[in-house]
PDB file of C-alpha atoms in Angstrom:
ATOM      1  CA  MET A 469     -60.791   4.130 -36.469  1.00  0.00           C
ATOM      2  CA  ASP A 470     -57.051   5.177 -36.270  1.00  0.00           C
ATOM      3  CA  PHE A 471     -58.059   8.295 -35.137  1.00  0.00           C
ATOM      4  CA  LEU A 472     -60.020   7.154 -32.190  1.00  0.00           C
ATOM      5  CA  GLU A 473     -57.546   4.337 -31.228  1.00  0.00           C
ATOM      6  CA  SER A 474     -54.870   7.257 -30.949  1.00  0.00           C
ATOM      7  CA  LEU A 475     -56.953   9.100 -28.534  1.00  0.00           C
ATOM      8  CA  ASP A 476     -56.194   9.028 -24.545  1.00  0.00           C
ATOM      9  CA  PRO A 477     -58.818   6.485 -23.291  1.00  0.00           C
ATOM     10  CA  GLN A 478     -59.577   9.576 -20.451  1.00  0.00           C
ATOM     11  CA  ILE A 479     -60.743  11.474 -23.365  1.00  0.00           C
ATOM     12  CA  LEU A 480     -62.734   9.071 -24.915  1.00  0.00           C
ATOM     13  CA  VAL A 481     -64.705   8.178 -21.547  1.00  0.00           C
ATOM     14  CA  GLY A 482     -65.248  11.946 -20.505  1.00  0.00           C
ATOM     15  CA  ALA A 483     -66.404  12.750 -23.998  1.00  0.00           C
ATOM     16  CA  ALA A 484     -69.029   9.464 -23.534  1.00  0.00           C
ATOM     17  CA  VAL A 485     -69.726  11.003 -19.976  1.00  0.00           C
ATOM     18  CA  SER A 486     -70.375  14.398 -21.525  1.00  0.00           C
ATOM     19  CA  VAL A 487     -72.732  13.456 -24.189  1.00  0.00           C
ATOM     20  CA  PHE A 488     -74.682  11.213 -21.653  1.00  0.00           C
ATOM     21  CA  VAL A 489     -75.172  14.168 -19.102  1.00  0.00           C
ATOM     22  CA  ILE A 490     -76.741  16.474 -22.066  1.00  0.00           C
ATOM     23  CA  ALA A 491     -78.908  14.004 -23.354  1.00  0.00           C
ATOM     24  CA  ALA A 492     -80.118  12.960 -19.966  1.00  0.00           C
ATOM     25  CA  ALA A 493     -80.486  17.053 -19.251  1.00  0.00           C
ATOM     26  CA  ALA A 494     -82.266  17.241 -22.279  1.00  0.00           C
ATOM     27  CA  TYR A 495     -85.056  14.264 -21.686  1.00  0.00           C
ATOM     28  CA  LEU A 496     -85.732  16.082 -18.057  1.00  0.00           C
ATOM     29  CA  PHE A 497     -86.061  19.394 -19.550  1.00  0.00           C
ATOM     30  CA  SER A 498     -88.389  18.074 -22.023  1.00  0.00           C
ATOM     31  CA  SER A 499     -90.436  15.829 -19.957  1.00  0.00           C
ATOM     32  CA  LYS A 500     -91.249  18.765 -17.518  1.00  0.00           C
ATOM     33  CA  LYS A 501     -93.027  20.518 -20.764  1.00  0.00           C
ATOM     34  CA  PRO A 502     -96.572  19.508 -19.978  1.00  0.00           C
ATOM     35  CA  LYS A 503     -98.329  18.145 -23.243  1.00  0.00           C
ATOM     36  CA  VAL A 504    -100.507  20.460 -24.563  1.00  0.00           C
ATOM     37  CA  CYS A 505    -103.726  18.921 -25.477  1.00  0.00           C
ATOM     38  CA  LEU A 506    -105.546  21.457 -28.060  1.00  0.00           C
ATOM     39  CA  ASP A 507    -105.245  21.323 -31.780  1.00  0.00           C
ATOM     40  CA  PRO A 508    -106.217  24.345 -33.819  1.00  0.00           C
ATOM     41  CA  GLU A 509    -106.989  22.227 -37.115  1.00  0.00           C
ATOM     42  CA  ASN A 510    -108.337  19.098 -35.877  1.00  0.00           C
ATOM     43  CA  PHE A 511    -111.017  17.911 -33.459  1.00  0.00           C
ATOM     44  CA  LYS A 512    -110.159  15.849 -30.544  1.00  0.00           C
ATOM     45  CA  ASP A 513    -112.246  13.857 -28.195  1.00  0.00           C
ATOM     46  CA  PHE A 514    -112.004  14.125 -24.383  1.00  0.00           C
ATOM     47  CA  LYS A 515    -113.998  12.034 -21.691  1.00  0.00           C
ATOM     48  CA  LEU A 516    -116.344  13.274 -19.664  1.00  0.00           C
ATOM     49  CA  VAL A 517    -115.422  12.233 -15.823  1.00  0.00           C
ATOM     50  CA  LYS A 518    -117.821  14.365 -13.492  1.00  0.00           C
ATOM     51  CA  ARG A 519    -121.360  16.060 -14.324  1.00  0.00           C
ATOM     52  CA  THR A 520    -122.489  18.489 -11.523  1.00  0.00           C
ATOM     53  CA  GLN A 521    -125.874  19.855 -11.729  1.00  0.00           C
ATOM     54  CA  LEU A 522    -125.894  23.530 -10.488  1.00  0.00           C
ATOM     55  CA  SER A 523    -129.310  24.704 -11.462  1.00  0.00           C
ATOM     56  CA  HIS A 524    -131.816  23.255 -12.881  1.00  0.00           C
ATOM     57  CA  ASN A 525    -130.697  24.353 -16.238  1.00  0.00           C
ATOM     58  CA  VAL A 526    -126.900  24.499 -15.454  1.00  0.00           C
ATOM     59  CA  ALA A 527    -124.433  22.091 -14.841  1.00  0.00           C
ATOM     60  CA  LYS A 528    -120.333  22.228 -14.643  1.00  0.00           C
ATOM     61  CA  PHE A 529    -118.498  19.208 -16.913  1.00  0.00           C
ATOM     62  CA  LYS A 530    -115.160  17.856 -15.753  1.00  0.00           C
ATOM     63  CA  PHE A 531    -113.157  16.384 -18.884  1.00  0.00           C
ATOM     64  CA  GLU A 532    -110.134  14.276 -18.325  1.00  0.00           C
ATOM     65  CA  LEU A 533    -106.961  14.872 -20.544  1.00  0.00           C
ATOM     66  CA  PRO A 534    -104.569  12.092 -21.714  1.00  0.00           C
ATOM     67  CA  THR A 535    -102.045  12.655 -18.696  1.00  0.00           C
ATOM     68  CA  PRO A 536    -102.506  13.797 -15.211  1.00  0.00           C
ATOM     69  CA  THR A 537     -99.891  16.400 -15.988  1.00  0.00           C
ATOM     70  CA  ALA A 538    -101.385  17.230 -19.274  1.00  0.00           C
ATOM     71  CA  VAL A 539    -102.781  20.822 -20.052  1.00  0.00           C
ATOM     72  CA  LEU A 540    -105.216  22.181 -22.217  1.00  0.00           C
ATOM     73  CA  GLY A 541    -103.298  24.856 -23.885  1.00  0.00           C
ATOM     74  CA  LEU A 542    -105.700  27.573 -24.012  1.00  0.00           C
ATOM     75  CA  PRO A 543    -103.908  31.242 -23.849  1.00  0.00           C
ATOM     76  CA  ILE A 544    -105.865  33.532 -21.366  1.00  0.00           C
ATOM     77  CA  GLY A 545    -108.942  35.015 -22.918  1.00  0.00           C
ATOM     78  CA  GLN A 546    -109.079  32.646 -25.564  1.00  0.00           C
ATOM     79  CA  HIS A 547    -111.789  29.862 -26.235  1.00  0.00           C
ATOM     80  CA  ILE A 548    -112.595  26.222 -27.660  1.00  0.00           C
ATOM     81  CA  SER A 549    -114.840  24.993 -30.618  1.00  0.00           C
ATOM     82  CA  CYS A 550    -116.774  22.274 -29.305  1.00  0.00           C
ATOM     83  CA  ARG A 551    -118.444  19.795 -31.728  1.00  0.00           C
ATOM     84  CA  GLY A 552    -121.978  17.684 -30.844  1.00  0.00           C
ATOM     85  CA  LYS A 553    -125.408  17.224 -32.448  1.00  0.00           C
ATOM     86  CA  ASP A 554    -128.968  18.628 -31.944  1.00  0.00           C
ATOM     87  CA  GLY A 555    -132.357  17.144 -31.107  1.00  0.00           C
ATOM     88  CA  GLN A 556    -132.237  16.278 -34.993  1.00  0.00           C
ATOM     89  CA  GLY A 557    -128.934  14.530 -35.190  1.00  0.00           C
ATOM     90  CA  GLU A 558    -127.202  17.466 -36.873  1.00  0.00           C
ATOM     91  CA  GLU A 559    -123.898  18.519 -36.280  1.00  0.00           C
ATOM     92  CA  ILE A 560    -123.403  21.556 -34.532  1.00  0.00           C
ATOM     93  CA  ILE A 561    -120.149  23.410 -33.097  1.00  0.00           C
ATOM     94  CA  LYS A 562    -120.390  26.241 -30.696  1.00  0.00           C
ATOM     95  CA  PRO A 563    -117.575  28.427 -29.114  1.00  0.00           C
ATOM     96  CA  TYR A 564    -117.533  27.745 -25.009  1.00  0.00           C
ATOM     97  CA  THR A 565    -114.850  29.196 -22.895  1.00  0.00           C
ATOM     98  CA  PRO A 566    -113.523  26.732 -19.869  1.00  0.00           C
ATOM     99  CA  THR A 567    -113.462  28.236 -16.571  1.00  0.00           C
ATOM    100  CA  THR A 568    -110.092  26.252 -16.052  1.00  0.00           C
ATOM    101  CA  LEU A 569    -106.886  27.534 -16.468  1.00  0.00           C
ATOM    102  CA  ASP A 570    -103.707  25.731 -17.676  1.00  0.00           C
ATOM    103  CA  SER A 571    -102.679  25.821 -14.097  1.00  0.00           C
ATOM    104  CA  ASP A 572    -105.580  23.104 -13.532  1.00  0.00           C
ATOM    105  CA  VAL A 573    -103.485  20.092 -14.792  1.00  0.00           C
ATOM    106  CA  GLY A 574    -104.807  17.024 -16.007  1.00  0.00           C
ATOM    107  CA  TYR A 575    -108.347  18.253 -17.015  1.00  0.00           C
ATOM    108  CA  PHE A 576    -110.580  21.307 -18.122  1.00  0.00           C
ATOM    109  CA  GLU A 577    -114.150  22.244 -17.008  1.00  0.00           C
ATOM    110  CA  LEU A 578    -116.942  24.033 -19.068  1.00  0.00           C
ATOM    111  CA  VAL A 579    -120.066  25.392 -17.097  1.00  0.00           C
ATOM    112  CA  ILE A 580    -122.734  25.256 -19.467  1.00  0.00           C
ATOM    113  CA  LYS A 581    -126.279  26.441 -19.492  1.00  0.00           C
ATOM    114  CA  MET A 582    -128.782  24.964 -21.011  1.00  0.00           C
ATOM    115  CA  TYR A 583    -131.342  26.708 -22.951  1.00  0.00           C
ATOM    116  CA  PRO A 584    -135.063  24.870 -24.019  1.00  0.00           C
ATOM    117  CA  GLN A 585    -134.489  25.558 -27.458  1.00  0.00           C
ATOM    118  CA  GLY A 586    -130.563  25.702 -27.660  1.00  0.00           C
ATOM    119  CA  ARG A 587    -128.933  23.139 -30.500  1.00  0.00           C
ATOM    120  CA  MET A 588    -126.059  22.732 -28.886  1.00  0.00           C
ATOM    121  CA  SER A 589    -127.963  22.634 -25.243  1.00  0.00           C
ATOM    122  CA  HIS A 590    -129.399  19.385 -26.254  1.00  0.00           C
ATOM    123  CA  HIS A 591    -125.864  17.929 -26.708  1.00  0.00           C
ATOM    124  CA  PHE A 592    -124.983  18.613 -23.419  1.00  0.00           C
ATOM    125  CA  ARG A 593    -128.107  17.942 -21.640  1.00  0.00           C
ATOM    126  CA  GLU A 594    -127.911  14.438 -22.914  1.00  0.00           C
ATOM    127  CA  MET A 595    -124.196  14.208 -22.391  1.00  0.00           C
ATOM    128  CA  ARG A 596    -123.499  11.327 -19.212  1.00  0.00           C
ATOM    129  CA  VAL A 597    -119.822  10.045 -17.739  1.00  0.00           C
ATOM    130  CA  GLY A 598    -118.001   8.413 -19.935  1.00  0.00           C
ATOM    131  CA  ASP A 599    -119.124  10.093 -22.834  1.00  0.00           C
ATOM    132  CA  HIS A 600    -116.447  12.020 -25.234  1.00  0.00           C
ATOM    133  CA  LEU A 601    -116.716  15.613 -26.227  1.00  0.00           C
ATOM    134  CA  ALA A 602    -114.875  17.019 -29.308  1.00  0.00           C
ATOM    135  CA  VAL A 603    -113.250  19.509 -28.968  1.00  0.00           C
ATOM    136  CA  LYS A 604    -110.664  21.838 -31.277  1.00  0.00           C
ATOM    137  CA  GLY A 605    -108.536  25.417 -30.533  1.00  0.00           C
ATOM    138  CA  PRO A 606    -107.392  27.477 -29.445  1.00  0.00           C
ATOM    139  CA  LYS A 607    -109.729  30.018 -31.042  1.00  0.00           C
ATOM    140  CA  GLY A 608    -109.976  33.951 -30.513  1.00  0.00           C
ATOM    141  CA  ARG A 609    -108.536  37.569 -31.173  1.00  0.00           C
ATOM    142  CA  PHE A 610    -108.061  38.487 -27.454  1.00  0.00           C
ATOM    143  CA  LYS A 611    -104.045  38.528 -26.472  1.00  0.00           C
ATOM    144  CA  TYR A 612    -102.743  39.008 -23.083  1.00  0.00           C
ATOM    145  CA  GLN A 613     -99.688  40.110 -21.339  1.00  0.00           C
ATOM    146  CA  PRO A 614     -99.356  40.498 -17.352  1.00  0.00           C
ATOM    147  CA  GLY A 615     -99.625  44.065 -16.799  1.00  0.00           C
ATOM    148  CA  GLN A 616    -100.503  45.374 -20.400  1.00  0.00           C
ATOM    149  CA  VAL A 617    -102.984  47.492 -18.998  1.00  0.00           C
ATOM    150  CA  ARG A 618    -103.461  49.243 -15.538  1.00  0.00           C
ATOM    151  CA  ALA A 619    -107.195  48.110 -15.030  1.00  0.00           C
ATOM    152  CA  PHE A 620    -109.485  46.054 -16.831  1.00  0.00           C
ATOM    153  CA  GLY A 621    -113.527  46.933 -17.273  1.00  0.00           C
ATOM    154  CA  MET A 622    -115.713  44.017 -17.496  1.00  0.00           C
ATOM    155  CA  LEU A 623    -119.371  44.121 -18.554  1.00  0.00           C
ATOM    156  CA  ALA A 624    -120.750  40.498 -18.954  1.00  0.00           C
ATOM    157  CA  GLY A 625    -124.148  39.228 -19.249  1.00  0.00           C
ATOM    158  CA  GLY A 626    -125.597  35.632 -18.856  1.00  0.00           C
ATOM    159  CA  SER A 627    -123.278  33.105 -19.534  1.00  0.00           C
ATOM    160  CA  GLY A 628    -120.818  35.793 -20.682  1.00  0.00           C
ATOM    161  CA  ILE A 629    -118.602  35.694 -17.566  1.00  0.00           C
ATOM    162  CA  THR A 630    -116.942  32.746 -18.573  1.00  0.00           C
ATOM    163  CA  PRO A 631    -114.393  34.582 -20.655  1.00  0.00           C
ATOM    164  CA  MET A 632    -114.505  37.238 -18.184  1.00  0.00           C
ATOM    165  CA  PHE A 633    -113.877  34.770 -14.929  1.00  0.00           C
ATOM    166  CA  GLN A 634    -111.078  33.387 -16.960  1.00  0.00           C
ATOM    167  CA  VAL A 635    -109.281  36.091 -17.249  1.00  0.00           C
ATOM    168  CA  ALA A 636    -109.793  37.645 -13.903  1.00  0.00           C
ATOM    169  CA  ARG A 637    -108.447  34.261 -12.355  1.00  0.00           C
ATOM    170  CA  ALA A 638    -105.468  34.106 -14.540  1.00  0.00           C
ATOM    171  CA  ILE A 639    -104.733  37.981 -13.444  1.00  0.00           C
ATOM    172  CA  LEU A 640    -105.263  37.462  -9.767  1.00  0.00           C
ATOM    173  CA  GLU A 641    -103.357  34.078  -8.939  1.00  0.00           C
ATOM    174  CA  ASN A 642    -100.487  35.621 -10.743  1.00  0.00           C
ATOM    175  CA  PRO A 643     -98.670  37.203  -7.952  1.00  0.00           C
ATOM    176  CA  LYS A 644     -96.547  39.422 -10.338  1.00  0.00           C
ATOM    177  CA  ASP A 645     -99.751  40.534 -11.733  1.00  0.00           C
ATOM    178  CA  LYS A 646    -100.581  43.754 -10.513  1.00  0.00           C
ATOM    179  CA  THR A 647    -103.925  44.669 -12.568  1.00  0.00           C
ATOM    180  CA  LYS A 648    -107.081  45.674 -11.213  1.00  0.00           C
ATOM    181  CA  VAL A 649    -110.532  43.934 -12.377  1.00  0.00           C
ATOM    182  CA  HIS A 650    -114.111  45.449 -11.992  1.00  0.00           C
ATOM    183  CA  LEU A 651    -117.157  43.682 -13.094  1.00  0.00           C
ATOM    184  CA  ILE A 652    -120.504  44.411 -13.672  1.00  0.00           C
ATOM    185  CA  TYR A 653    -122.159  41.103 -14.088  1.00  0.00           C
ATOM    186  CA  ALA A 654    -126.288  41.066 -15.324  1.00  0.00           C
ATOM    187  CA  ASN A 655    -128.461  38.726 -15.141  1.00  0.00           C
ATOM    188  CA  VAL A 656    -132.384  38.467 -15.087  1.00  0.00           C
ATOM    189  CA  THR A 657    -133.142  36.810 -11.799  1.00  0.00           C
ATOM    190  CA  TYR A 658    -130.496  35.611  -8.982  1.00  0.00           C
ATOM    191  CA  GLU A 659    -130.888  32.204  -9.788  1.00  0.00           C
ATOM    192  CA  ASP A 660    -129.131  32.873 -13.329  1.00  0.00           C
ATOM    193  CA  ILE A 661    -126.024  34.163 -11.933  1.00  0.00           C
ATOM    194  CA  LEU A 662    -123.405  31.583 -13.240  1.00  0.00           C
ATOM    195  CA  LEU A 663    -120.099  31.140 -11.064  1.00  0.00           C
ATOM    196  CA  LYS A 664    -121.347  33.316  -8.136  1.00  0.00           C
ATOM    197  CA  GLU A 665    -119.386  31.056  -5.192  1.00  0.00           C
ATOM    198  CA  GLU A 666    -116.195  31.510  -7.192  1.00  0.00           C
ATOM    199  CA  LEU A 667    -116.945  35.319  -8.020  1.00  0.00           C
ATOM    200  CA  ASP A 668    -117.508  35.918  -4.424  1.00  0.00           C
ATOM    201  CA  GLY A 669    -114.148  33.859  -3.791  1.00  0.00           C
ATOM    202  CA  LEU A 670    -111.976  36.063  -5.937  1.00  0.00           C
ATOM    203  CA  ALA A 671    -113.923  39.371  -4.084  1.00  0.00           C
ATOM    204  CA  SER A 672    -113.245  38.107  -0.943  1.00  0.00           C
ATOM    205  CA  ASN A 673    -109.470  36.768  -1.451  1.00  0.00           C
ATOM    206  CA  TYR A 674    -108.373  39.964  -3.796  1.00  0.00           C
ATOM    207  CA  PRO A 675    -110.477  42.641  -2.023  1.00  0.00           C
ATOM    208  CA  ASP A 676    -107.814  45.349  -3.379  1.00  0.00           C
ATOM    209  CA  ARG A 677    -107.546  44.230  -6.982  1.00  0.00           C
ATOM    210  CA  PHE A 678    -111.039  42.500  -7.806  1.00  0.00           C
ATOM    211  CA  LYS A 679    -114.298  44.566  -7.546  1.00  0.00           C
ATOM    212  CA  ILE A 680    -117.834  43.075  -8.442  1.00  0.00           C
ATOM    213  CA  TYR A 681    -121.047  44.441  -8.856  1.00  0.00           C
ATOM    214  CA  TYR A 682    -124.064  42.690  -9.785  1.00  0.00           C
ATOM    215  CA  VAL A 683    -127.713  43.970 -11.384  1.00  0.00           C
ATOM    216  CA  LEU A 684    -130.622  41.996 -11.719  1.00  0.00           C
ATOM    217  CA  ASN A 685    -133.673  42.593 -13.741  1.00  0.00           C
ATOM    218  CA  GLN A 686    -135.801  41.066 -11.282  1.00  0.00           C
ATOM    219  CA  PRO A 687    -134.164  40.990  -7.870  1.00  0.00           C
ATOM    220  CA  PRO A 688    -135.102  39.133  -4.651  1.00  0.00           C
ATOM    221  CA  GLU A 689    -136.991  41.315  -2.196  1.00  0.00           C
ATOM    222  CA  VAL A 690    -133.760  41.816  -0.353  1.00  0.00           C
ATOM    223  CA  TRP A 691    -131.304  42.806  -2.424  1.00  0.00           C
ATOM    224  CA  ASP A 692    -128.047  45.377  -2.401  1.00  0.00           C
ATOM    225  CA  GLY A 693    -126.731  45.200  -5.980  1.00  0.00           C
ATOM    226  CA  GLY A 694    -128.043  46.669  -9.578  1.00  0.00           C
ATOM    227  CA  VAL A 695    -131.568  46.811 -10.719  1.00  0.00           C
ATOM    228  CA  GLY A 696    -132.880  46.660 -14.291  1.00  0.00           C
ATOM    229  CA  PHE A 697    -130.920  47.209 -17.132  1.00  0.00           C
ATOM    230  CA  VAL A 698    -126.765  48.137 -16.715  1.00  0.00           C
ATOM    231  CA  SER A 699    -126.961  51.945 -16.978  1.00  0.00           C
ATOM    232  CA  LYS A 700    -124.241  54.494 -18.079  1.00  0.00           C
ATOM    233  CA  GLU A 701    -124.520  55.905 -14.079  1.00  0.00           C
ATOM    234  CA  MET A 702    -123.386  52.104 -13.414  1.00  0.00           C
ATOM    235  CA  ILE A 703    -120.625  52.152 -15.817  1.00  0.00           C
ATOM    236  CA  GLN A 704    -119.409  55.652 -14.240  1.00  0.00           C
ATOM    237  CA  GLU A 705    -119.221  54.254 -10.597  1.00  0.00           C
ATOM    238  CA  HIS A 706    -118.113  50.935 -10.789  1.00  0.00           C
ATOM    239  CA  LEU A 707    -115.782  50.626 -13.931  1.00  0.00           C
ATOM    240  CA  PRO A 708    -112.662  52.947 -14.273  1.00  0.00           C
ATOM    241  CA  ALA A 709    -112.884  55.774 -16.194  1.00  0.00           C
ATOM    242  CA  PRO A 710    -111.588  56.220 -19.662  1.00  0.00           C
ATOM    243  CA  ALA A 711    -107.751  56.350 -20.113  1.00  0.00           C
ATOM    244  CA  HIS A 712    -104.594  55.009 -21.789  1.00  0.00           C
ATOM    245  CA  ASP A 713    -103.854  52.511 -19.945  1.00  0.00           C
ATOM    246  CA  ILE A 714    -107.151  50.909 -19.271  1.00  0.00           C
ATOM    247  CA  GLN A 715    -109.384  48.228 -21.387  1.00  0.00           C
ATOM    248  CA  ILE A 716    -113.268  47.589 -21.291  1.00  0.00           C
ATOM    249  CA  LEU A 717    -113.945  43.895 -22.133  1.00  0.00           C
ATOM    250  CA  ARG A 718    -117.618  43.144 -22.986  1.00  0.00           C
ATOM    251  CA  CYS A 719    -119.356  39.545 -23.741  1.00  0.00           C
ATOM    252  CA  GLY A 720    -123.327  39.109 -23.336  1.00  0.00           C
ATOM    253  CA  PRO A 721    -126.442  38.696 -25.517  1.00  0.00           C
ATOM    254  CA  PRO A 722    -126.427  40.744 -28.362  1.00  0.00           C
ATOM    255  CA  PRO A 723    -128.950  43.562 -27.496  1.00  0.00           C
ATOM    256  CA  MET A 724    -126.672  44.105 -24.347  1.00  0.00           C
ATOM    257  CA  ASN A 725    -123.450  43.968 -26.314  1.00  0.00           C
ATOM    258  CA  LYS A 726    -124.866  46.592 -28.385  1.00  0.00           C
ATOM    259  CA  ALA A 727    -126.566  48.787 -25.595  1.00  0.00           C
ATOM    260  CA  MET A 728    -122.865  48.663 -23.944  1.00  0.00           C
ATOM    261  CA  ALA A 729    -121.462  49.969 -27.008  1.00  0.00           C
ATOM    262  CA  ALA A 730    -123.051  52.896 -27.276  1.00  0.00           C
ATOM    263  CA  HIS A 731    -122.755  53.715 -23.419  1.00  0.00           C
ATOM    264  CA  LEU A 732    -118.937  53.472 -23.484  1.00  0.00           C
ATOM    265  CA  GLU A 733    -119.240  55.930 -26.833  1.00  0.00           C
ATOM    266  CA  ALA A 734    -121.424  58.171 -24.859  1.00  0.00           C
ATOM    267  CA  LEU A 735    -119.033  58.092 -22.058  1.00  0.00           C
ATOM    268  CA  GLY A 736    -115.926  58.823 -23.734  1.00  0.00           C
ATOM    269  CA  TYR A 737    -114.311  55.581 -23.994  1.00  0.00           C
ATOM    270  CA  ALA A 738    -112.338  55.205 -27.150  1.00  0.00           C
ATOM    271  CA  PRO A 739    -112.641  51.952 -29.781  1.00  0.00           C
ATOM    272  CA  GLU A 740    -109.159  51.067 -29.033  1.00  0.00           C
ATOM    273  CA  MET A 741    -109.982  50.918 -25.188  1.00  0.00           C
ATOM    274  CA  GLN A 742    -112.827  48.327 -26.030  1.00  0.00           C
ATOM    275  CA  PHE A 743    -112.835  44.665 -27.004  1.00  0.00           C
ATOM    276  CA  GLN A 744    -116.117  42.430 -27.235  1.00  0.00           C
ATOM    277  CA  PHE A 745    -115.804  38.902 -26.420  1.00  0.00           C
TER     278      PHE A 745
END
């Protein structure tokens, strides 16, 4: 106390002001950092606020985050685990990739294709606005840093488009990232194509950096895309050639993944040039 009493009052006031300024700056800095909602160890519940039916078996689910400025906290190319109950009331956990990024604050979205016999499909089919979904994450082995490759080639089938869309969107919407993206997207029918409007929007907005080639097993009468299964010739024509600075990403049904792995090996793509979600 004697030491404090001996100090010049102006010094004490200055010190107090300095402490206040530092504390205020620290508070403002911390308050600007968005709240990350995901927990890798524990499931957390998120409220469904909007459900949009996109086709007879596909819907987009919008889930609310705790605050309008909160983010999910999902690294590019990774996914979440969703927990629900099947038709018999048994617990089921399945991975899904949101179509939103952390630049979409306050919410996240899932585009879900619901299969007749799908156990988790039953859970989503029964979900109504106001219900909650239990989510845990992030999960996944994919790591991405802007500019780590010159170009990505993507081979997607069916609902395997969701991680591709997430990665492509993150790359293209980053003005500092010059990576090019070449996507082959395969489905059975035209109606099976997920996120077509969004994918066509990326192709229109980033014509020099994003190319997409649709392939259909059962195309409509008027169709200018690929027909049948994805072939080696399609890969040669529409994806970047093997090189040390490219990477091929794969995500689709197991038979497609197996066929694509064989095609890529035959075309000279080394294992380190490939990644399967």
